[in-house]
PDB file of C-alpha atoms in Angstrom:
ATOM      1  CA  MET A   1     -49.712   5.833  27.314  1.00  0.00           C
ATOM      2  CA  ARG A   2     -46.981   7.566  29.737  1.00  0.00           C
ATOM      3  CA  GLY A   3     -44.237   4.934  27.994  1.00  0.00           C
ATOM      4  CA  MET A   4     -45.348   6.043  24.316  1.00  0.00           C
ATOM      5  CA  ARG A   5     -44.973   9.702  25.003  1.00  0.00           C
ATOM      6  CA  ARG A   6     -41.217   9.015  26.949  1.00  0.00           C
ATOM      7  CA  GLU A   7     -39.829   7.120  23.567  1.00  0.00           C
ATOM      8  CA  TRP A   8     -41.563   9.837  21.084  1.00  0.00           C
ATOM      9  CA  THR A   9     -40.376  13.043  24.022  1.00  0.00           C
ATOM     10  CA  GLU A  10     -36.640  10.832  23.815  1.00  0.00           C
ATOM     11  CA  GLU A  11     -36.703  10.838  19.824  1.00  0.00           C
ATOM     12  CA  LEU A  12     -37.927  14.310  19.649  1.00  0.00           C
ATOM     13  CA  ALA A  13     -34.855  15.202  22.306  1.00  0.00           C
ATOM     14  CA  ALA A  14     -32.419  13.345  19.587  1.00  0.00           C
ATOM     15  CA  SER A  15     -33.895  15.031  16.658  1.00  0.00           C
ATOM     16  CA  MET A  16     -33.517  17.959  18.145  1.00  0.00           C
ATOM     17  CA  ARG A  17     -29.753  17.989  18.669  1.00  0.00           C
ATOM     18  CA  SER A  18     -29.438  16.635  15.079  1.00  0.00           C
ATOM     19  CA  CYS A  19     -30.895  19.941  14.219  1.00  0.00           C
ATOM     20  CA  GLN A  20     -29.275  21.664  16.172  1.00  0.00           C
ATOM     21  CA  ALA A  21     -25.363  19.541  15.019  1.00  0.00           C
ATOM     22  CA  LEU A  22     -26.982  20.349  11.284  1.00  0.00           C
ATOM     23  CA  ASN A  23     -27.530  24.186  11.990  1.00  0.00           C
ATOM     24  CA  THR A  24     -24.534  24.519  13.013  1.00  0.00           C
ATOM     25  CA  GLU A  25     -21.883  22.899  10.630  1.00  0.00           C
ATOM     26  CA  LEU A  26     -23.659  25.320   8.529  1.00  0.00           C
ATOM     27  CA  ARG A  27     -23.049  28.152  10.017  1.00  0.00           C
ATOM     28  CA  GLN A  28     -19.694  27.525  10.066  1.00  0.00           C
ATOM     29  CA  LEU A  29     -19.577  26.800   6.360  1.00  0.00           C
ATOM     30  CA  ASN A  30     -20.890  29.654   4.856  1.00  0.00           C
ATOM     31  CA  ASP A  31     -19.296  31.572   8.077  1.00  0.00           C
ATOM     32  CA  SER A  32     -15.560  30.243   6.355  1.00  0.00           C
ATOM     33  CA  GLY A  33     -16.284  31.054   2.755  1.00  0.00           C
ATOM     34  CA  SER A  34     -13.798  28.958   1.750  1.00  0.00           C
ATOM     35  CA  LEU A  35     -12.401  26.481  -0.780  1.00  0.00           C
ATOM     36  CA  GLU A  36      -9.280  24.743  -0.737  1.00  0.00           C
ATOM     37  CA  ILE A  37      -7.810  23.235  -3.411  1.00  0.00           C
ATOM     38  CA  LEU A  38      -4.833  21.110  -3.397  1.00  0.00           C
ATOM     39  CA  LYS A  39      -2.662  18.708  -5.439  1.00  0.00           C
ATOM     40  CA  ALA A  40      -3.420  15.057  -4.045  1.00  0.00           C
ATOM     41  CA  THR A  41       0.156  14.467  -3.864  1.00  0.00           C
ATOM     42  CA  ALA A  42       0.415  17.543  -0.713  1.00  0.00           C
ATOM     43  CA  ALA A  43      -2.484  16.218   1.269  1.00  0.00           C
ATOM     44  CA  ALA A  44       0.053  14.310   3.865  1.00  0.00           C
ATOM     45  CA  LYS A  45       1.995  17.387   3.625  1.00  0.00           C
ATOM     46  CA  TYR A  46      -0.647  19.616   4.077  1.00  0.00           C
ATOM     47  CA  LYS A  47      -2.693  17.589   6.745  1.00  0.00           C
ATOM     48  CA  ASP A  48      -3.132  20.268   9.461  1.00  0.00           C
ATOM     49  CA  MET A  49      -4.463  22.385   6.911  1.00  0.00           C
ATOM     50  CA  LEU A  50      -7.291  19.963   5.671  1.00  0.00           C
ATOM     51  CA  SER A  51      -7.774  19.087   9.488  1.00  0.00           C
ATOM     52  CA  GLY A  52     -10.962  19.922  10.267  1.00  0.00           C
ATOM     53  CA  LEU A  53     -11.610  21.878   7.338  1.00  0.00           C
ATOM     54  CA  PRO A  54     -12.886  20.219   4.555  1.00  0.00           C
ATOM     55  CA  SER A  55     -16.677  18.016   5.246  1.00  0.00           C
ATOM     56  CA  VAL A  56     -16.927  17.392   1.386  1.00  0.00           C
ATOM     57  CA  ILE A  57     -13.706  16.598  -1.365  1.00  0.00           C
ATOM     58  CA  ILE A  58     -14.334  17.385  -5.153  1.00  0.00           C
ATOM     59  CA  VAL A  59     -11.375  14.699  -7.220  1.00  0.00           C
ATOM     60  CA  GLU A  60      -9.896  15.661 -10.436  1.00  0.00           C
ATOM     61  CA  GLU A  61      -8.907  13.461 -12.804  1.00  0.00           C
ATOM     62  CA  ALA A  62     -10.280  10.145 -10.432  1.00  0.00           C
ATOM     63  CA  GLY A  63      -8.695   7.967 -12.497  1.00  0.00           C
ATOM     64  CA  GLU A  64      -4.941   8.232 -12.527  1.00  0.00           C
ATOM     65  CA  VAL A  65      -4.933   9.599  -8.330  1.00  0.00           C
ATOM     66  CA  LEU A  66      -3.880   7.019  -6.317  1.00  0.00           C
ATOM     67  CA  GLU A  67      -5.671   5.765  -3.520  1.00  0.00           C
ATOM     68  CA  ALA A  68      -3.199   6.967  -1.607  1.00  0.00           C
ATOM     69  CA  HIS A  69      -3.174  10.113  -2.107  1.00  0.00           C
ATOM     70  CA  VAL A  70      -7.353   9.983  -1.475  1.00  0.00           C
ATOM     71  CA  LEU A  71      -7.678   8.262   1.099  1.00  0.00           C
ATOM     72  CA  THR A  72      -4.649  11.189   3.159  1.00  0.00           C
ATOM     73  CA  SER A  73      -7.010  14.370   1.589  1.00  0.00           C
ATOM     74  CA  MET A  74      -9.707  13.140   3.978  1.00  0.00           C
ATOM     75  CA  SER A  75      -9.884  13.444   7.674  1.00  0.00           C
ATOM     76  CA  PRO A  76     -12.344  12.721  10.430  1.00  0.00           C
ATOM     77  CA  GLU A  77     -15.252  15.437   9.687  1.00  0.00           C
ATOM     78  CA  THR A  78     -15.020  14.556   6.043  1.00  0.00           C
ATOM     79  CA  LYS A  79     -18.776  14.169   4.826  1.00  0.00           C
ATOM     80  CA  GLN A  80     -18.461  13.315   1.514  1.00  0.00           C
ATOM     81  CA  LEU A  81     -16.416  12.291  -1.297  1.00  0.00           C
ATOM     82  CA  ILE A  82     -16.879  13.569  -4.993  1.00  0.00           C
ATOM     83  CA  MET A  83     -14.923  11.815  -7.361  1.00  0.00           C
ATOM     84  CA  PHE A  84     -14.862  12.325 -11.297  1.00  0.00           C
ATOM     85  CA  GLY A  85     -13.070  11.450 -14.499  1.00  0.00           C
ATOM     86  CA  ASP A  86     -12.194   8.482 -16.802  1.00  0.00           C
ATOM     87  CA  HIS A  87     -10.680   5.413 -15.669  1.00  0.00           C
ATOM     88  CA  GLU A  88     -11.102   3.992 -19.108  1.00  0.00           C
ATOM     89  CA  GLN A  89      -7.779   6.193 -19.467  1.00  0.00           C
ATOM     90  CA  LEU A  90      -4.296   6.356 -17.398  1.00  0.00           C
ATOM     91  CA  ARG A  91      -4.226   4.937 -14.530  1.00  0.00           C
ATOM     92  CA  PRO A  92      -1.684   6.633 -11.791  1.00  0.00           C
ATOM     93  CA  LYS A  93       1.967   6.115 -11.996  1.00  0.00           C
ATOM     94  CA  VAL A  94       3.873   4.118 -10.640  1.00  0.00           C
ATOM     95  CA  GLU A  95       7.056   3.475 -10.971  1.00  0.00           C
ATOM     96  CA  SER A  96       7.989   0.429  -9.638  1.00  0.00           C
ATOM     97  CA  TRP A  97       6.904  -2.445 -11.974  1.00  0.00           C
ATOM     98  CA  SER A  98       6.007  -5.113  -9.070  1.00  0.00           C
ATOM     99  CA  LEU A  99       3.999  -3.026  -7.929  1.00  0.00           C
ATOM    100  CA  GLN A 100       1.571  -2.596 -11.343  1.00  0.00           C
ATOM    101  CA  MET A 101      -1.309  -3.998 -11.551  1.00  0.00           C
ATOM    102  CA  GLN A 102      -0.416  -5.235 -15.087  1.00  0.00           C
ATOM    103  CA  SER A 103       2.741  -7.125 -13.649  1.00  0.00           C
ATOM    104  CA  GLY A 104       0.180  -9.871 -12.106  1.00  0.00           C
ATOM    105  CA  GLN A 105       1.255 -10.114  -8.560  1.00  0.00           C
ATOM    106  CA  GLY A 106      -1.906  -8.940  -7.262  1.00  0.00           C
ATOM    107  CA  LEU A 107      -0.674  -5.619  -5.169  1.00  0.00           C
ATOM    108  CA  ASP A 108      -2.363  -3.533  -7.886  1.00  0.00           C
ATOM    109  CA  LEU A 109      -1.396  -0.199  -6.663  1.00  0.00           C
ATOM    110  CA  ASN A 110      -2.071   1.395  -9.744  1.00  0.00           C
ATOM    111  CA  VAL A 111      -5.365   1.095  -9.937  1.00  0.00           C
ATOM    112  CA  SER A 112      -6.888   4.419  -8.280  1.00  0.00           C
ATOM    113  CA  MET A 113     -10.115   4.054  -5.845  1.00  0.00           C
ATOM    114  CA  PHE A 114     -12.079   5.234  -8.919  1.00  0.00           C
ATOM    115  CA  GLU A 115     -11.640   2.564 -10.929  1.00  0.00           C
ATOM    116  CA  ARG A 116     -11.265  -0.273  -8.366  1.00  0.00           C
ATOM    117  CA  LEU A 117     -14.975   1.255  -7.097  1.00  0.00           C
ATOM    118  CA  ILE A 118     -16.012   1.102 -10.278  1.00  0.00           C
ATOM    119  CA  GLU A 119     -15.312  -2.480 -10.732  1.00  0.00           C
ATOM    120  CA  ASP A 120     -16.368  -4.032  -7.697  1.00  0.00           C
ATOM    121  CA  GLY A 121     -20.179  -2.010  -9.416  1.00  0.00           C
ATOM    122  CA  PHE A 122     -20.372   0.419  -6.653  1.00  0.00           C
ATOM    123  CA  PRO A 123     -22.900   3.149  -8.006  1.00  0.00           C
ATOM    124  CA  HIS A 124     -21.955   5.620 -10.102  1.00  0.00           C
ATOM    125  CA  ALA A 125     -23.292   8.205 -13.018  1.00  0.00           C
ATOM    126  CA  ALA A 126     -20.974   7.580 -16.988  1.00  0.00           C
ATOM    127  CA  LEU A 127     -20.979  10.538 -19.068  1.00  0.00           C
ATOM    128  CA  CYS A 128     -21.679   9.100 -22.468  1.00  0.00           C
ATOM    129  CA  VAL A 129     -22.119  11.402 -25.333  1.00  0.00           C
ATOM    130  CA  GLN A 130     -19.110  13.288 -26.406  1.00  0.00           C
ATOM    131  CA  HIS A 131     -18.590  17.166 -26.478  1.00  0.00           C
ATOM    132  CA  ARG A 132     -14.982  17.307 -28.942  1.00  0.00           C
ATOM    133  CA  MET A 133     -14.653  15.054 -31.451  1.00  0.00           C
ATOM    134  CA  HIS A 134     -15.760  14.445 -34.960  1.00  0.00           C
ATOM    135  CA  PRO A 135     -17.250  10.891 -35.343  1.00  0.00           C
ATOM    136  CA  ASP A 136     -14.621  10.284 -37.550  1.00  0.00           C
ATOM    137  CA  ILE A 137     -12.239  10.147 -34.712  1.00  0.00           C
ATOM    138  CA  SER A 138     -14.890   9.239 -32.023  1.00  0.00           C
ATOM    139  CA  ARG A 139     -14.881   6.383 -33.636  1.00  0.00           C
ATOM    140  CA  LEU A 140     -11.086   5.143 -33.203  1.00  0.00           C
ATOM    141  CA  VAL A 141     -11.410   5.210 -29.112  1.00  0.00           C
ATOM    142  CA  ARG A 142     -15.073   4.226 -29.138  1.00  0.00           C
ATOM    143  CA  PRO A 143     -14.526   0.233 -28.298  1.00  0.00           C
ATOM    144  CA  THR A 144     -12.181   1.067 -25.124  1.00  0.00           C
ATOM    145  CA  TYR A 145     -15.757   2.566 -23.739  1.00  0.00           C
ATOM    146  CA  PRO A 146     -17.650  -1.025 -23.832  1.00  0.00           C
ATOM    147  CA  ARG A 147     -21.053   0.972 -22.052  1.00  0.00           C
ATOM    148  CA  GLY A 148     -21.082   2.704 -24.727  1.00  0.00           C
ATOM    149  CA  LEU A 149     -20.356   6.901 -26.384  1.00  0.00           C
ATOM    150  CA  GLU A 150     -22.354   8.350 -28.208  1.00  0.00           C
ATOM    151  CA  ASP A 151     -21.385  11.626 -30.515  1.00  0.00           C
ATOM    152  CA  HIS A 152     -23.841  15.103 -30.019  1.00  0.00           C
ATOM    153  CA  ALA A 153     -25.255  16.020 -32.791  1.00  0.00           C
ATOM    154  CA  SER A 154     -22.791  19.229 -33.330  1.00  0.00           C
ATOM    155  CA  MET A 155     -20.203  16.852 -33.492  1.00  0.00           C
ATOM    156  CA  HIS A 156     -20.877  16.278 -37.092  1.00  0.00           C
ATOM    157  CA  ASN A 157     -20.742  20.169 -37.665  1.00  0.00           C
ATOM    158  CA  HIS A 158     -16.271  20.013 -37.231  1.00  0.00           C
ATOM    159  CA  PRO A 159     -14.916  22.016 -40.311  1.00  0.00           C
ATOM    160  CA  PRO A 160     -12.767  19.958 -42.505  1.00  0.00           C
ATOM    161  CA  LEU A 161      -9.090  19.115 -42.295  1.00  0.00           C
ATOM    162  CA  ARG A 162      -7.363  21.940 -44.442  1.00  0.00           C
ATOM    163  CA  GLY A 163      -4.962  21.353 -47.179  1.00  0.00           C
ATOM    164  CA  VAL A 164      -5.763  16.984 -47.098  1.00  0.00           C
ATOM    165  CA  ASP A 165      -8.151  15.027 -49.466  1.00  0.00           C
ATOM    166  CA  PRO A 166     -12.210  15.912 -48.768  1.00  0.00           C
ATOM    167  CA  GLY A 167     -12.960  13.210 -46.284  1.00  0.00           C
ATOM    168  CA  ARG A 168      -9.948  12.574 -44.285  1.00  0.00           C
ATOM    169  CA  ARG A 169     -10.087  13.390 -40.766  1.00  0.00           C
ATOM    170  CA  VAL A 170      -7.245  11.198 -39.565  1.00  0.00           C
ATOM    171  CA  ILE A 171      -4.047  10.403 -41.232  1.00  0.00           C
ATOM    172  CA  PHE A 172      -1.802   6.695 -40.014  1.00  0.00           C
ATOM    173  CA  VAL A 173       1.989   7.112 -40.917  1.00  0.00           C
ATOM    174  CA  ASP A 174       4.256   4.352 -40.909  1.00  0.00           C
ATOM    175  CA  HIS A 175       7.664   4.878 -41.273  1.00  0.00           C
ATOM    176  CA  LYS A 176      11.460   2.327 -40.298  1.00  0.00           C
ATOM    177  CA  ASN A 177      13.027   4.775 -38.655  1.00  0.00           C
ATOM    178  CA  MET A 178      14.248   4.148 -35.354  1.00  0.00           C
ATOM    179  CA  GLU A 179      14.117   6.592 -31.891  1.00  0.00           C
ATOM    180  CA  GLU A 180      17.416   7.654 -30.165  1.00  0.00           C
ATOM    181  CA  GLN A 181      18.444   7.660 -26.809  1.00  0.00           C
ATOM    182  CA  GLY A 182      17.849  11.293 -25.373  1.00  0.00           C
ATOM    183  CA  GLY A 183      19.412  13.587 -22.881  1.00  0.00           C
ATOM    184  CA  PHE A 184      17.112  14.104 -20.213  1.00  0.00           C
ATOM    185  CA  ARG A 185      16.368  12.033 -17.586  1.00  0.00           C
ATOM    186  CA  SER A 186      12.729  11.049 -17.012  1.00  0.00           C
ATOM    187  CA  SER A 187      13.777   9.000 -13.816  1.00  0.00           C
ATOM    188  CA  ALA A 188      17.225   7.049 -12.081  1.00  0.00           C
ATOM    189  CA  THR A 189      17.532   4.880 -14.461  1.00  0.00           C
ATOM    190  CA  MET A 190      15.605   5.415 -17.472  1.00  0.00           C
ATOM    191  CA  LEU A 191      16.165   8.086 -19.662  1.00  0.00           C
ATOM    192  CA  SER A 192      13.291   9.735 -21.797  1.00  0.00           C
ATOM    193  CA  LYS A 193      14.019   9.155 -25.950  1.00  0.00           C
ATOM    194  CA  VAL A 194      13.919  10.914 -29.048  1.00  0.00           C
ATOM    195  CA  ASN A 195      13.137  10.421 -32.955  1.00  0.00           C
ATOM    196  CA  LYS A 196      14.217  12.670 -35.013  1.00  0.00           C
ATOM    197  CA  PHE A 197      12.788  11.897 -37.810  1.00  0.00           C
ATOM    198  CA  GLU A 198       9.672  11.811 -36.127  1.00  0.00           C
ATOM    199  CA  VAL A 199      10.707  15.213 -34.986  1.00  0.00           C
ATOM    200  CA  GLY A 200      11.276  16.644 -38.907  1.00  0.00           C
ATOM    201  CA  MET A 201       8.294  14.983 -40.167  1.00  0.00           C
ATOM    202  CA  ALA A 202       5.779  16.932 -37.363  1.00  0.00           C
ATOM    203  CA  VAL A 203       7.615  20.373 -37.436  1.00  0.00           C
ATOM    204  CA  ALA A 204       7.230  19.967 -41.523  1.00  0.00           C
ATOM    205  CA  THR A 205       3.180  19.092 -40.743  1.00  0.00           C
ATOM    206  CA  VAL A 206       2.888  22.088 -39.040  1.00  0.00           C
ATOM    207  CA  LYS A 207       4.583  24.371 -41.193  1.00  0.00           C
ATOM    208  CA  TYR A 208       2.184  22.557 -43.732  1.00  0.00           C
ATOM    209  CA  LEU A 209      -1.051  23.709 -42.400  1.00  0.00           C
ATOM    210  CA  LEU A 210       0.226  26.870 -41.538  1.00  0.00           C
ATOM    211  CA  GLN A 211       0.158  27.880 -45.112  1.00  0.00           C
ATOM    212  CA  GLN A 212      -2.934  25.906 -45.216  1.00  0.00           C
ATOM    213  CA  GLY A 213      -4.388  29.195 -43.006  1.00  0.00           C
ATOM    214  CA  TYR A 214      -4.511  27.826 -39.538  1.00  0.00           C
ATOM    215  CA  ALA A 215      -3.329  30.041 -36.562  1.00  0.00           C
ATOM    216  CA  PRO A 216      -0.519  29.203 -34.490  1.00  0.00           C
ATOM    217  CA  GLY A 217      -2.885  28.754 -31.753  1.00  0.00           C
ATOM    218  CA  GLU A 218      -5.011  25.815 -33.767  1.00  0.00           C
ATOM    219  CA  LEU A 219      -2.075  23.825 -34.022  1.00  0.00           C
ATOM    220  CA  VAL A 220      -0.678  21.787 -31.301  1.00  0.00           C
ATOM    221  CA  VAL A 221       1.499  18.980 -31.448  1.00  0.00           C
ATOM    222  CA  LEU A 222       1.401  16.302 -28.631  1.00  0.00           C
ATOM    223  CA  THR A 223       4.783  13.149 -28.534  1.00  0.00           C
ATOM    224  CA  PRO A 224       5.476  10.655 -26.077  1.00  0.00           C
ATOM    225  CA  TYR A 225       9.090  12.026 -25.617  1.00  0.00           C
ATOM    226  CA  LEU A 226      10.068  14.136 -22.697  1.00  0.00           C
ATOM    227  CA  THR A 227      13.248  15.131 -25.220  1.00  0.00           C
ATOM    228  CA  ALA A 228      11.517  15.767 -28.797  1.00  0.00           C
ATOM    229  CA  PRO A 229       9.905  19.522 -27.711  1.00  0.00           C
ATOM    230  CA  GLY A 230      13.945  19.736 -26.976  1.00  0.00           C
ATOM    231  CA  ALA A 231      14.747  18.325 -30.128  1.00  0.00           C
ATOM    232  CA  ALA A 232      12.000  20.900 -32.476  1.00  0.00           C
ATOM    233  CA  PRO A 233      12.203  24.179 -33.944  1.00  0.00           C
ATOM    234  CA  CYS A 234      11.610  26.592 -31.774  1.00  0.00           C
ATOM    235  CA  ASP A 235      10.053  28.947 -34.285  1.00  0.00           C
ATOM    236  CA  ALA A 236       8.230  25.957 -37.117  1.00  0.00           C
ATOM    237  CA  SER A 237       6.180  28.917 -38.665  1.00  0.00           C
ATOM    238  CA  GLY A 238       8.424  29.689 -41.385  1.00  0.00           C
ATOM    239  CA  ASP A 239       8.768  33.025 -42.995  1.00  0.00           C
ATOM    240  CA  SER A 240       4.991  33.795 -40.378  1.00  0.00           C
ATOM    241  CA  GLY A 241       7.075  33.915 -37.697  1.00  0.00           C
ATOM    242  CA  GLY A 242       4.569  32.688 -35.598  1.00  0.00           C
ATOM    243  CA  ARG A 243       4.861  29.743 -33.206  1.00  0.00           C
ATOM    244  CA  ALA A 244       2.412  26.868 -32.806  1.00  0.00           C
ATOM    245  CA  GLU A 245       2.231  25.343 -29.170  1.00  0.00           C
TER     246      GLU A 245
END
């Protein structure tokens, strides 16, 4: 009986020490009342500021963050790492082809920790209902998500696109006009390209949509070319005096 009492006493003492340590940590968190927000690329530079502070680290767009950047953001005091993003979209940017997974050399530096853990079967939660696109648009990206992508019921209520045939929400245009070498250097060895025909076509499309009653702030032109925004006229609104983003 004495042996059992001694064992219970030691377990109780250990539990009380653990509880006291947790209470101290909670008190420190409440007293600090601070939230540090840093770009992952600055984590190594500001390591002293991170040391001893974050017990919980949240990584946004984790599918686009290099694993090394996530690791340098953590300290011995880190208790929890929360990552959210979409590993089916863009990977981290790595300039050297030989370091990329696509090269087949096995280094896979552009595979994020987020993607690697998910593909290795690490427990995770996936959001399978999208709240952005009409089903006519989401069906184009649905094959990218083998685990399933559903449309929220409200997505069917998006108004039709003005100025086009009823029921058309996606339009692809094919042309044979080649791109040209731009003047913007995106890296030490590569100049960004530009397709002036596509620039003119985008400007004309913006003008047409403005004439249909859309406000400039409702229109966005996306381009993969770094030079293209500078090649387009700043004012694509004709006589209205507005500007489309």
